[in-house]
Amino acid sequence: MFAFRSVPRLSTAFRGAGEKICCYHRVLAGVVRPSSRALTTSARRNLFSRSLLATSPVPLHPQARFLASSSSQSSNSSSAVRWVVLAAAVAAAAFGIDYWMTKTRYSTRRQILLAEKAQERGNSVLAEHHLKEALTTLGESKGEEDDQVRVNIIDRLANLYFGQGRWQEALNAFTRVISGLIAHGRPRDDMAIIEISAKIVQCFQKTGRMNEALIGAEWCISTLRDKIKNAPTRDTDALALLGVSLDALAGAYEQAGSAEANKKAIDARRESLQIAMALGPEHTPLVVQCANNLCISLVLAGQLDEAEKAAAETCRIASALPALKKECHTYVANHAHILSLLGRMEESAARKAEAYRLASSPAATAELDEFFSSHNAIRASHPTAETA
């Protein structure tokens, strides 16, 4: 949301501070102009002296005239010195404030860049450390720019927590981000706020706050429908976010566990899939995600034939996408499980072997072991599952 195009070097920051100090001197000189004030005072004194010469019948002594002129110059010189000292003091104070602000902002942005580098290397612990250091460096400083940077840092932390499954911390951080955006004039139907709200819905689901999850998801969906309806052109971003919000709503329905809730979940998943398919080829990974989630909803509702068809289509699409190569084994494993529920054991065994072949790492293989062992245990404890 708030990105920094570049971070100035420290020498550049010092040079910028020096330029501002020169600017302060120019401003003070333009306002005060001590030399001009001295000349003006001297001219007035001379004019007053000339008026005395013109009106007085007794001429001034030449020495007296010299002393008066000398006293005037001394007074003007002292006034000019005082103005110069005052200007220097103001400039020094301004330099101190500007230097502190420049150093603070430089350090803050440096910590943000270090956090980005750590995340690129997959070191989320170090990324979190740098982001918290950035917040500490920024402190309680006020100003629109500092407030925006603070919101940006908290947003980065929230997404970091969200990716790690630290749902309550993510929920707290996302709430602070929304408050900060609204405080800076963002409307409540702003796309960034809706997107964060959709993540908050998922946090509610994971923490068991299902009523709040349902209310939040329905708000996201109704707000997005209004935006799409009133948009002068096709808003692809709003459509994509609507699909994600429908998916989140379906997840909330599924956790309710009733037949009516499962039906609503399936309807939401189908609409989400239709939206994803209409977005274009660049959103194909979203199509795969929505199709896989639809399989889950259909299985929960006991509609296994439809679930098997959806799972097969998910595998077909995912296998054609290089970007999903590392995840393809999970979709094949889901297909294998659905086939086993239908009693098509030979096909299930073949798909299971295919899933293991596609596993690209020992971690992926261990994940498959856990998946299949858990579902085998379920079938053993519920013999009628295959005919559900």
mmCIF file of C-alpha atoms in Angstrom:
data_model
loop_
_atom_site.group_PDB
_atom_site.id
_atom_site.type_symbol
_atom_site.label_atom_id
_atom_site.label_comp_id
_atom_site.label_asym_id
_atom_site.label_seq_id
_atom_site.Cartn_x
_atom_site.Cartn_y
_atom_site.Cartn_z
ATOM 1 C CA MET A 1 0.000 0.000 0.000
ATOM 2 C CA PHE A 2 2.826 2.526 0.948
ATOM 3 C CA ALA A 3 5.976 1.824 -0.934
ATOM 4 C CA PHE A 4 9.205 3.756 -0.946
ATOM 5 C CA ARG A 5 10.736 4.160 -4.350
ATOM 6 C CA SER A 6 14.180 4.809 -3.035
ATOM 7 C CA VAL A 7 16.051 5.488 0.175
ATOM 8 C CA PRO A 8 18.501 8.422 -0.014
ATOM 9 C CA ARG A 9 22.048 7.815 1.107
ATOM 10 C CA LEU A 10 23.107 9.428 4.341
ATOM 11 C CA SER A 11 25.367 11.861 2.508
ATOM 12 C CA THR A 12 22.429 12.902 0.342
ATOM 13 C CA ALA A 13 20.314 13.417 3.428
ATOM 14 C CA PHE A 14 23.008 15.650 4.928
ATOM 15 C CA ARG A 15 23.265 17.562 1.688
ATOM 16 C CA GLY A 16 19.493 18.065 1.683
ATOM 17 C CA ALA A 17 19.652 19.337 5.260
ATOM 18 C CA GLY A 18 22.414 21.771 4.263
ATOM 19 C CA GLU A 19 20.307 23.080 1.421
ATOM 20 C CA LYS A 20 17.415 23.630 3.811
ATOM 21 C CA ILE A 21 19.714 25.579 6.168
ATOM 22 C CA CYS A 22 20.764 27.818 3.288
ATOM 23 C CA CYS A 23 17.087 28.275 2.563
ATOM 24 C CA TYR A 24 16.478 29.264 6.186
ATOM 25 C CA HIS A 25 19.245 31.884 5.902
ATOM 26 C CA ARG A 26 17.735 33.258 2.711
ATOM 27 C CA VAL A 27 14.283 33.450 4.267
ATOM 28 C CA LEU A 28 15.554 35.186 7.369
ATOM 29 C CA ALA A 29 17.595 37.583 5.284
ATOM 30 C CA GLY A 30 14.566 38.334 3.156
ATOM 31 C CA VAL A 31 12.363 39.013 6.154
ATOM 32 C CA VAL A 32 14.779 40.848 8.409
ATOM 33 C CA ARG A 33 17.309 42.345 5.965
ATOM 34 C CA PRO A 34 19.553 43.856 8.721
ATOM 35 C CA SER A 35 21.740 45.863 6.322
ATOM 36 C CA SER A 36 18.710 47.465 4.673
ATOM 37 C CA ARG A 37 17.246 48.265 8.077
ATOM 38 C CA ALA A 38 20.518 49.938 9.079
ATOM 39 C CA LEU A 39 20.583 52.000 5.908
ATOM 40 C CA THR A 40 16.985 53.030 6.370
ATOM 41 C CA THR A 41 17.619 54.149 9.954
ATOM 42 C CA SER A 42 20.703 56.066 8.858
ATOM 43 C CA ALA A 43 18.769 57.782 6.111
ATOM 44 C CA ARG A 44 16.073 58.781 8.553
ATOM 45 C CA ARG A 45 18.670 60.217 10.921
ATOM 46 C CA ASN A 46 20.260 62.159 8.075
ATOM 47 C CA LEU A 47 16.864 63.435 6.997
ATOM 48 C CA PHE A 48 16.161 64.517 10.579
ATOM 49 C CA SER A 49 19.573 66.195 10.711
ATOM 50 C CA ARG A 50 18.875 68.013 7.452
ATOM 51 C CA SER A 51 15.554 69.239 8.847
ATOM 52 C CA LEU A 52 17.356 70.596 11.883
ATOM 53 C CA LEU A 53 19.886 72.345 9.668
ATOM 54 C CA ALA A 54 17.065 73.814 7.667
ATOM 55 C CA THR A 55 15.108 75.087 10.652
ATOM 56 C CA SER A 56 17.809 75.969 13.183
ATOM 57 C CA PRO A 57 19.289 79.493 12.953
ATOM 58 C CA VAL A 58 22.466 78.214 14.670
ATOM 59 C CA PRO A 59 24.631 75.984 12.461
ATOM 60 C CA LEU A 60 25.884 72.700 13.905
ATOM 61 C CA HIS A 61 29.533 72.384 14.732
ATOM 62 C CA PRO A 62 31.389 70.114 12.248
ATOM 63 C CA GLN A 63 32.755 67.969 15.104
ATOM 64 C CA ALA A 64 29.293 67.565 16.609
ATOM 65 C CA ARG A 65 27.977 66.525 13.231
ATOM 66 C CA PHE A 66 30.753 63.880 12.985
ATOM 67 C CA LEU A 67 29.994 62.502 16.448
ATOM 68 C CA ALA A 68 26.297 62.153 15.659
ATOM 69 C CA SER A 69 27.096 60.249 12.469
ATOM 70 C CA SER A 70 29.545 57.947 14.303
ATOM 71 C CA SER A 71 26.987 57.167 17.015
ATOM 72 C CA SER A 72 24.371 56.330 14.359
ATOM 73 C CA GLN A 73 26.703 53.922 12.570
ATOM 74 C CA SER A 74 27.648 52.203 15.856
ATOM 75 C CA SER A 75 23.982 51.726 16.802
ATOM 76 C CA ASN A 76 23.119 50.356 13.348
ATOM 77 C CA SER A 77 26.086 47.983 13.438
ATOM 78 C CA SER A 78 25.028 46.625 16.840
ATOM 79 C CA SER A 79 21.477 46.068 15.568
ATOM 80 C CA ALA A 80 22.767 44.195 12.533
ATOM 81 C CA VAL A 81 24.916 41.950 14.737
ATOM 82 C CA ARG A 82 21.922 41.079 16.911
ATOM 83 C CA TRP A 83 19.878 40.131 13.829
ATOM 84 C CA VAL A 84 22.703 37.954 12.509
ATOM 85 C CA VAL A 85 23.022 36.165 15.866
ATOM 86 C CA LEU A 86 19.267 35.607 15.978
ATOM 87 C CA ALA A 87 19.272 34.252 12.421
ATOM 88 C CA ALA A 88 22.153 31.902 13.265
ATOM 89 C CA ALA A 89 20.329 30.616 16.367
ATOM 90 C CA VAL A 90 17.113 29.946 14.419
ATOM 91 C CA ALA A 91 19.053 28.215 11.645
ATOM 92 C CA ALA A 92 20.915 26.049 14.173
ATOM 93 C CA ALA A 93 17.668 25.008 15.850
ATOM 94 C CA ALA A 94 16.111 24.265 12.474
ATOM 95 C CA PHE A 95 19.159 22.217 11.511
ATOM 96 C CA GLY A 96 18.912 20.180 14.717
ATOM 97 C CA ILE A 97 15.223 19.382 14.167
ATOM 98 C CA ASP A 98 15.687 18.653 10.472
ATOM 99 C CA TYR A 99 18.765 16.507 11.107
ATOM 100 C CA TRP A 100 16.889 14.436 13.712
ATOM 101 C CA MET A 101 13.877 13.955 11.422
ATOM 102 C CA THR A 102 16.089 13.054 8.447
ATOM 103 C CA LYS A 103 18.090 10.564 10.489
ATOM 104 C CA THR A 104 14.922 8.994 11.957
ATOM 105 C CA ARG A 105 13.242 8.589 8.569
ATOM 106 C CA TYR A 106 16.411 7.222 6.997
ATOM 107 C CA SER A 107 16.797 4.633 9.774
ATOM 108 C CA THR A 108 13.117 3.676 9.557
ATOM 109 C CA ARG A 109 13.173 3.139 5.814
ATOM 110 C CA ARG A 110 16.440 1.221 6.068
ATOM 111 C CA GLN A 111 14.808 -1.191 8.542
ATOM 112 C CA ILE A 112 11.852 -1.642 6.164
ATOM 113 C CA LEU A 113 14.188 -2.499 3.283
ATOM 114 C CA LEU A 114 16.058 -4.980 5.483
ATOM 115 C CA ALA A 115 12.713 -6.574 6.378
ATOM 116 C CA GLU A 116 11.867 -6.917 2.686
ATOM 117 C CA LYS A 117 15.216 -8.596 2.006
ATOM 118 C CA ALA A 118 14.691 -10.979 4.932
ATOM 119 C CA GLN A 119 11.235 -11.946 3.640
ATOM 120 C CA GLU A 120 12.645 -12.568 0.173
ATOM 121 C CA ARG A 121 15.084 -15.023 1.783
ATOM 122 C CA GLY A 122 12.239 -16.647 3.707
ATOM 123 C CA ASN A 123 13.485 -15.448 7.086
ATOM 124 C CA SER A 124 10.236 -14.243 8.627
ATOM 125 C CA VAL A 125 11.731 -14.005 12.124
ATOM 126 C CA LEU A 126 14.355 -11.516 10.982
ATOM 127 C CA ALA A 127 11.773 -9.643 8.917
ATOM 128 C CA GLU A 128 9.571 -9.243 11.985
ATOM 129 C CA HIS A 129 12.577 -8.013 13.994
ATOM 130 C CA HIS A 130 13.395 -5.307 11.429
ATOM 131 C CA LEU A 131 9.780 -4.165 11.191
ATOM 132 C CA LYS A 132 9.517 -3.819 14.959
ATOM 133 C CA GLU A 133 12.807 -1.915 14.981
ATOM 134 C CA ALA A 134 11.365 0.425 12.358
ATOM 135 C CA LEU A 135 8.353 1.085 14.579
ATOM 136 C CA THR A 136 10.604 1.729 17.568
ATOM 137 C CA THR A 137 12.786 4.124 15.568
ATOM 138 C CA LEU A 138 9.755 6.016 14.323
ATOM 139 C CA GLY A 139 8.465 6.283 17.888
ATOM 140 C CA GLU A 140 5.603 8.663 18.556
ATOM 141 C CA SER A 141 6.613 11.215 15.925
ATOM 142 C CA LYS A 142 3.693 13.103 14.437
ATOM 143 C CA GLY A 143 2.974 14.330 10.938
ATOM 144 C CA GLU A 144 1.125 12.957 7.938
ATOM 145 C CA GLU A 145 4.169 11.321 6.373
ATOM 146 C CA ASP A 146 5.238 9.636 9.621
ATOM 147 C CA ASP A 147 1.693 8.402 10.261
ATOM 148 C CA GLN A 148 1.501 6.869 6.797
ATOM 149 C CA VAL A 149 4.848 5.139 7.280
ATOM 150 C CA ARG A 150 3.642 3.795 10.642
ATOM 151 C CA VAL A 151 0.472 2.366 9.054
ATOM 152 C CA ASN A 152 2.585 0.801 6.308
ATOM 153 C CA ILE A 153 4.828 -0.940 8.841
ATOM 154 C CA ILE A 154 1.877 -2.273 10.845
ATOM 155 C CA ASP A 155 0.297 -3.532 7.605
ATOM 156 C CA ARG A 156 3.503 -5.416 6.768
ATOM 157 C CA LEU A 157 3.543 -6.952 10.247
ATOM 158 C CA ALA A 158 -0.129 -7.927 9.939
ATOM 159 C CA ASN A 159 0.486 -9.752 6.664
ATOM 160 C CA LEU A 160 3.528 -11.446 8.186
ATOM 161 C CA TYR A 161 1.425 -12.712 11.106
ATOM 162 C CA PHE A 162 -1.340 -13.739 8.679
ATOM 163 C CA GLY A 163 1.084 -15.824 6.615
ATOM 164 C CA GLN A 164 2.396 -17.523 9.776
ATOM 165 C CA GLY A 165 -1.071 -18.380 11.056
ATOM 166 C CA ARG A 166 -0.779 -16.052 14.048
ATOM 167 C CA TRP A 167 -4.414 -15.136 13.679
ATOM 168 C CA GLN A 168 -5.043 -13.051 16.786
ATOM 169 C CA GLU A 169 -1.935 -10.918 16.249
ATOM 170 C CA ALA A 170 -2.863 -10.476 12.598
ATOM 171 C CA LEU A 171 -6.399 -9.499 13.587
ATOM 172 C CA ASN A 172 -5.150 -6.852 16.032
ATOM 173 C CA ALA A 173 -2.676 -5.427 13.514
ATOM 174 C CA PHE A 174 -5.171 -5.336 10.620
ATOM 175 C CA THR A 175 -7.659 -3.524 12.859
ATOM 176 C CA ARG A 176 -5.024 -0.852 13.595
ATOM 177 C CA VAL A 177 -4.299 -0.498 9.879
ATOM 178 C CA ILE A 178 -7.966 0.098 9.034
ATOM 179 C CA SER A 179 -8.249 2.682 11.827
ATOM 180 C CA GLY A 180 -5.166 4.464 10.494
ATOM 181 C CA LEU A 181 -6.432 4.499 6.912
ATOM 182 C CA ILE A 182 -9.819 5.870 7.916
ATOM 183 C CA ALA A 183 -8.167 8.505 10.118
ATOM 184 C CA HIS A 184 -6.257 9.729 7.054
ATOM 185 C CA GLY A 185 -9.370 10.160 4.960
ATOM 186 C CA ARG A 186 -9.762 6.802 3.216
ATOM 187 C CA PRO A 187 -13.461 6.041 2.605
ATOM 188 C CA ARG A 188 -14.822 2.896 4.204
ATOM 189 C CA ASP A 189 -15.500 1.351 0.783
ATOM 190 C CA ASP A 190 -11.898 1.860 -0.326
ATOM 191 C CA MET A 191 -10.461 -1.255 -1.970
ATOM 192 C CA ALA A 192 -7.579 -1.472 0.497
ATOM 193 C CA ILE A 193 -9.975 -1.431 3.447
ATOM 194 C CA ILE A 194 -12.211 -4.092 1.848
ATOM 195 C CA GLU A 195 -9.210 -6.306 1.136
ATOM 196 C CA ILE A 196 -7.999 -6.031 4.734
ATOM 197 C CA SER A 197 -11.553 -6.697 5.954
ATOM 198 C CA ALA A 198 -11.608 -9.936 3.940
ATOM 199 C CA LYS A 199 -8.442 -11.028 5.740
ATOM 200 C CA ILE A 200 -9.996 -10.084 9.067
ATOM 201 C CA VAL A 201 -12.913 -12.379 8.182
ATOM 202 C CA GLN A 202 -10.462 -15.259 7.824
ATOM 203 C CA CYS A 203 -8.868 -14.325 11.158
ATOM 204 C CA PHE A 204 -12.326 -14.465 12.751
ATOM 205 C CA GLN A 205 -12.865 -17.927 11.251
ATOM 206 C CA LYS A 206 -9.554 -19.244 12.540
ATOM 207 C CA THR A 207 -10.183 -17.911 16.030
ATOM 208 C CA GLY A 208 -13.697 -19.381 16.199
ATOM 209 C CA ARG A 209 -15.616 -16.098 16.018
ATOM 210 C CA MET A 210 -18.064 -17.329 13.401
ATOM 211 C CA ASN A 211 -20.814 -14.719 13.822
ATOM 212 C CA GLU A 212 -18.331 -11.913 13.304
ATOM 213 C CA ALA A 213 -16.852 -13.767 10.328
ATOM 214 C CA LEU A 214 -20.272 -14.043 8.684
ATOM 215 C CA ILE A 215 -21.106 -10.383 9.309
ATOM 216 C CA GLY A 216 -17.719 -9.265 7.969
ATOM 217 C CA ALA A 217 -17.919 -11.444 4.857
ATOM 218 C CA GLU A 218 -21.430 -10.275 4.036
ATOM 219 C CA TRP A 219 -20.334 -6.641 4.434
ATOM 220 C CA CYS A 220 -17.394 -7.192 2.071
ATOM 221 C CA ILE A 221 -19.616 -8.866 -0.521
ATOM 222 C CA SER A 222 -22.399 -6.263 -0.449
ATOM 223 C CA THR A 223 -19.887 -3.382 -0.592
ATOM 224 C CA LEU A 224 -18.058 -4.946 -3.533
ATOM 225 C CA ARG A 225 -21.291 -5.633 -5.416
ATOM 226 C CA ASP A 226 -22.214 -1.941 -5.084
ATOM 227 C CA LYS A 227 -18.773 -0.844 -6.305
ATOM 228 C CA ILE A 228 -18.909 -3.177 -9.294
ATOM 229 C CA LYS A 229 -22.450 -2.090 -10.149
ATOM 230 C CA ASN A 230 -21.605 1.621 -10.009
ATOM 231 C CA ALA A 231 -18.204 1.407 -11.678
ATOM 232 C CA PRO A 232 -18.091 3.088 -15.119
ATOM 233 C CA THR A 233 -15.822 0.328 -16.437
ATOM 234 C CA ARG A 234 -15.187 -3.308 -15.559
ATOM 235 C CA ASP A 235 -13.318 -3.314 -12.253
ATOM 236 C CA THR A 236 -11.164 -6.439 -12.365
ATOM 237 C CA ASP A 237 -9.653 -5.848 -8.929
ATOM 238 C CA ALA A 238 -13.086 -5.543 -7.336
ATOM 239 C CA LEU A 239 -14.250 -8.719 -9.096
ATOM 240 C CA ALA A 240 -11.221 -10.673 -7.889
ATOM 241 C CA LEU A 241 -11.743 -9.445 -4.353
ATOM 242 C CA LEU A 242 -15.429 -10.377 -4.579
ATOM 243 C CA GLY A 243 -14.409 -13.929 -5.468
ATOM 244 C CA VAL A 244 -12.070 -14.069 -2.465
ATOM 245 C CA SER A 245 -14.776 -12.672 -0.171
ATOM 246 C CA LEU A 246 -17.307 -15.232 -1.394
ATOM 247 C CA ASP A 247 -14.761 -17.936 -0.701
ATOM 248 C CA ALA A 248 -14.297 -16.601 2.842
ATOM 249 C CA LEU A 249 -18.073 -16.519 3.338
ATOM 250 C CA ALA A 250 -18.294 -20.151 2.215
ATOM 251 C CA GLY A 251 -15.642 -21.092 4.761
ATOM 252 C CA ALA A 252 -17.674 -19.455 7.505
ATOM 253 C CA TYR A 253 -20.790 -21.356 6.395
ATOM 254 C CA GLU A 254 -18.918 -24.671 6.353
ATOM 255 C CA GLN A 255 -17.839 -24.276 9.941
ATOM 256 C CA ALA A 256 -21.493 -23.931 10.958
ATOM 257 C CA GLY A 257 -21.879 -27.610 9.992
ATOM 258 C CA SER A 258 -25.603 -27.668 9.125
ATOM 259 C CA ALA A 259 -27.052 -28.925 5.830
ATOM 260 C CA GLU A 260 -28.440 -25.469 5.071
ATOM 261 C CA ALA A 261 -25.077 -23.866 5.754
ATOM 262 C CA ASN A 262 -23.324 -26.392 3.491
ATOM 263 C CA LYS A 263 -25.747 -25.565 0.685
ATOM 264 C CA LYS A 264 -25.017 -21.843 1.091
ATOM 265 C CA ALA A 265 -21.292 -22.621 1.093
ATOM 266 C CA ILE A 266 -21.587 -24.501 -2.199
ATOM 267 C CA ASP A 267 -23.525 -21.638 -3.799
ATOM 268 C CA ALA A 268 -20.890 -19.142 -2.665
ATOM 269 C CA ARG A 269 -18.060 -21.376 -3.929
ATOM 270 C CA ARG A 270 -19.717 -21.788 -7.327
ATOM 271 C CA GLU A 271 -20.139 -18.045 -7.756
ATOM 272 C CA SER A 272 -16.558 -17.505 -6.642
ATOM 273 C CA LEU A 273 -15.352 -20.008 -9.257
ATOM 274 C CA GLN A 274 -17.432 -18.372 -12.001
ATOM 275 C CA ILE A 275 -15.966 -14.964 -11.167
ATOM 276 C CA ALA A 276 -12.414 -16.352 -11.189
ATOM 277 C CA MET A 277 -12.937 -18.022 -14.568
ATOM 278 C CA ALA A 278 -14.287 -14.767 -16.035
ATOM 279 C CA LEU A 279 -11.264 -12.720 -14.957
ATOM 280 C CA GLY A 280 -8.913 -14.011 -17.628
ATOM 281 C CA PRO A 281 -5.810 -16.222 -17.953
ATOM 282 C CA GLU A 282 -3.720 -14.150 -15.540
ATOM 283 C CA HIS A 283 -6.062 -15.205 -12.709
ATOM 284 C CA THR A 284 -5.848 -18.941 -13.414
ATOM 285 C CA PRO A 285 -4.217 -19.699 -10.013
ATOM 286 C CA LEU A 286 -7.304 -18.165 -8.402
ATOM 287 C CA VAL A 287 -9.461 -20.473 -10.542
ATOM 288 C CA VAL A 288 -7.547 -23.478 -9.206
ATOM 289 C CA GLN A 289 -7.934 -22.332 -5.606
ATOM 290 C CA CYS A 290 -11.672 -21.727 -5.994
ATOM 291 C CA ALA A 291 -12.211 -25.067 -7.775
ATOM 292 C CA ASN A 292 -10.328 -26.958 -5.072
ATOM 293 C CA ASN A 293 -12.353 -25.244 -2.348
ATOM 294 C CA LEU A 294 -15.554 -26.139 -4.189
ATOM 295 C CA CYS A 295 -14.457 -29.791 -4.035
ATOM 296 C CA ILE A 296 -14.178 -29.493 -0.255
ATOM 297 C CA SER A 297 -17.672 -28.003 0.042
ATOM 298 C CA LEU A 298 -19.152 -30.728 -2.168
ATOM 299 C CA VAL A 299 -17.494 -33.471 -0.114
ATOM 300 C CA LEU A 300 -18.802 -31.962 3.120
ATOM 301 C CA ALA A 301 -22.280 -31.883 1.615
ATOM 302 C CA GLY A 302 -21.965 -35.534 0.479
ATOM 303 C CA GLN A 303 -22.126 -34.677 -3.247
ATOM 304 C CA LEU A 304 -19.192 -36.944 -4.112
ATOM 305 C CA ASP A 305 -19.810 -37.399 -7.857
ATOM 306 C CA GLU A 306 -19.767 -33.665 -8.449
ATOM 307 C CA ALA A 307 -16.797 -33.339 -6.112
ATOM 308 C CA GLU A 308 -14.836 -35.910 -8.154
ATOM 309 C CA LYS A 309 -15.502 -34.067 -11.396
ATOM 310 C CA ALA A 310 -14.449 -30.759 -9.855
ATOM 311 C CA ALA A 311 -11.288 -32.358 -8.420
ATOM 312 C CA ALA A 312 -10.312 -33.830 -11.781
ATOM 313 C CA GLU A 313 -10.760 -30.426 -13.453
ATOM 314 C CA THR A 314 -8.705 -28.772 -10.721
ATOM 315 C CA CYS A 315 -5.840 -31.189 -11.311
ATOM 316 C CA ARG A 316 -6.000 -30.651 -15.060
ATOM 317 C CA ILE A 317 -5.761 -26.854 -14.751
ATOM 318 C CA ALA A 318 -3.095 -26.917 -12.046
ATOM 319 C CA SER A 319 -0.835 -29.308 -13.982
ATOM 320 C CA ALA A 320 -0.689 -26.811 -16.858
ATOM 321 C CA LEU A 321 0.550 -23.956 -14.650
ATOM 322 C CA PRO A 322 4.295 -23.824 -13.878
ATOM 323 C CA ALA A 323 3.550 -21.440 -11.008
ATOM 324 C CA LEU A 324 1.549 -24.174 -9.238
ATOM 325 C CA LYS A 325 4.039 -26.975 -9.816
ATOM 326 C CA LYS A 326 4.993 -27.147 -6.134
ATOM 327 C CA GLU A 327 1.337 -27.381 -5.065
ATOM 328 C CA CYS A 328 0.060 -29.783 -7.704
ATOM 329 C CA HIS A 329 0.586 -32.853 -5.491
ATOM 330 C CA THR A 330 -1.998 -31.522 -3.009
ATOM 331 C CA TYR A 331 -4.715 -31.284 -5.666
ATOM 332 C CA VAL A 332 -3.955 -34.810 -6.912
ATOM 333 C CA ALA A 333 -4.077 -36.083 -3.321
ATOM 334 C CA ASN A 334 -7.526 -34.541 -2.883
ATOM 335 C CA HIS A 335 -8.675 -36.277 -6.063
ATOM 336 C CA ALA A 336 -7.297 -39.586 -4.812
ATOM 337 C CA HIS A 337 -9.155 -39.195 -1.529
ATOM 338 C CA ILE A 338 -12.473 -38.437 -3.249
ATOM 339 C CA LEU A 339 -12.047 -41.495 -5.498
ATOM 340 C CA SER A 340 -11.489 -43.640 -2.418
ATOM 341 C CA LEU A 341 -14.688 -42.260 -0.871
ATOM 342 C CA LEU A 342 -16.517 -43.344 -4.028
ATOM 343 C CA GLY A 343 -15.046 -46.842 -3.721
ATOM 344 C CA ARG A 344 -12.931 -46.530 -6.864
ATOM 345 C CA MET A 345 -9.870 -47.896 -5.114
ATOM 346 C CA GLU A 346 -7.667 -48.734 -8.136
ATOM 347 C CA GLU A 347 -8.062 -45.236 -9.530
ATOM 348 C CA SER A 348 -7.468 -43.827 -6.076
ATOM 349 C CA ALA A 349 -4.223 -45.816 -5.706
ATOM 350 C CA ALA A 350 -3.000 -44.589 -9.102
ATOM 351 C CA ARG A 351 -3.712 -40.955 -8.190
ATOM 352 C CA LYS A 352 -2.053 -41.450 -4.820
ATOM 353 C CA ALA A 353 1.109 -42.720 -6.536
ATOM 354 C CA GLU A 354 0.938 -39.715 -8.884
ATOM 355 C CA ALA A 355 0.726 -37.361 -5.899
ATOM 356 C CA TYR A 356 3.880 -38.860 -4.389
ATOM 357 C CA ARG A 357 5.654 -38.579 -7.737
ATOM 358 C CA LEU A 358 4.785 -34.876 -7.936
ATOM 359 C CA ALA A 359 5.966 -34.163 -4.369
ATOM 360 C CA SER A 360 9.003 -31.937 -4.916
ATOM 361 C CA SER A 361 10.584 -32.100 -1.457
ATOM 362 C CA PRO A 362 10.815 -34.295 1.648
ATOM 363 C CA ALA A 363 8.471 -31.854 3.379
ATOM 364 C CA ALA A 364 5.871 -32.372 0.645
ATOM 365 C CA THR A 365 6.225 -36.146 0.987
ATOM 366 C CA ALA A 366 5.738 -35.914 4.755
ATOM 367 C CA GLU A 367 2.672 -33.762 4.154
ATOM 368 C CA LEU A 368 1.186 -36.457 1.920
ATOM 369 C CA ASP A 369 1.947 -39.161 4.483
ATOM 370 C CA GLU A 370 0.040 -37.216 7.120
ATOM 371 C CA PHE A 371 -2.843 -36.488 4.743
ATOM 372 C CA PHE A 372 -3.417 -40.077 3.635
ATOM 373 C CA SER A 373 -2.899 -41.591 7.096
ATOM 374 C CA SER A 374 -5.467 -39.210 8.615
ATOM 375 C CA HIS A 375 -8.065 -40.019 5.953
ATOM 376 C CA ASN A 376 -7.413 -43.760 6.255
ATOM 377 C CA ALA A 377 -8.074 -43.438 9.978
ATOM 378 C CA ILE A 378 -11.347 -41.659 9.242
ATOM 379 C CA ARG A 379 -12.492 -44.411 6.904
ATOM 380 C CA ALA A 380 -11.528 -47.085 9.437
ATOM 381 C CA SER A 381 -13.594 -45.428 12.161
ATOM 382 C CA HIS A 382 -16.511 -44.719 9.780
ATOM 383 C CA PRO A 383 -16.894 -47.737 7.434
ATOM 384 C CA THR A 384 -19.884 -46.186 5.700
ATOM 385 C CA ALA A 385 -17.864 -43.197 4.484
ATOM 386 C CA GLU A 386 -17.117 -44.886 1.167
ATOM 387 C CA THR A 387 -20.777 -45.092 0.347
ATOM 388 C CA ALA A 388 -21.678 -41.614 1.616
#
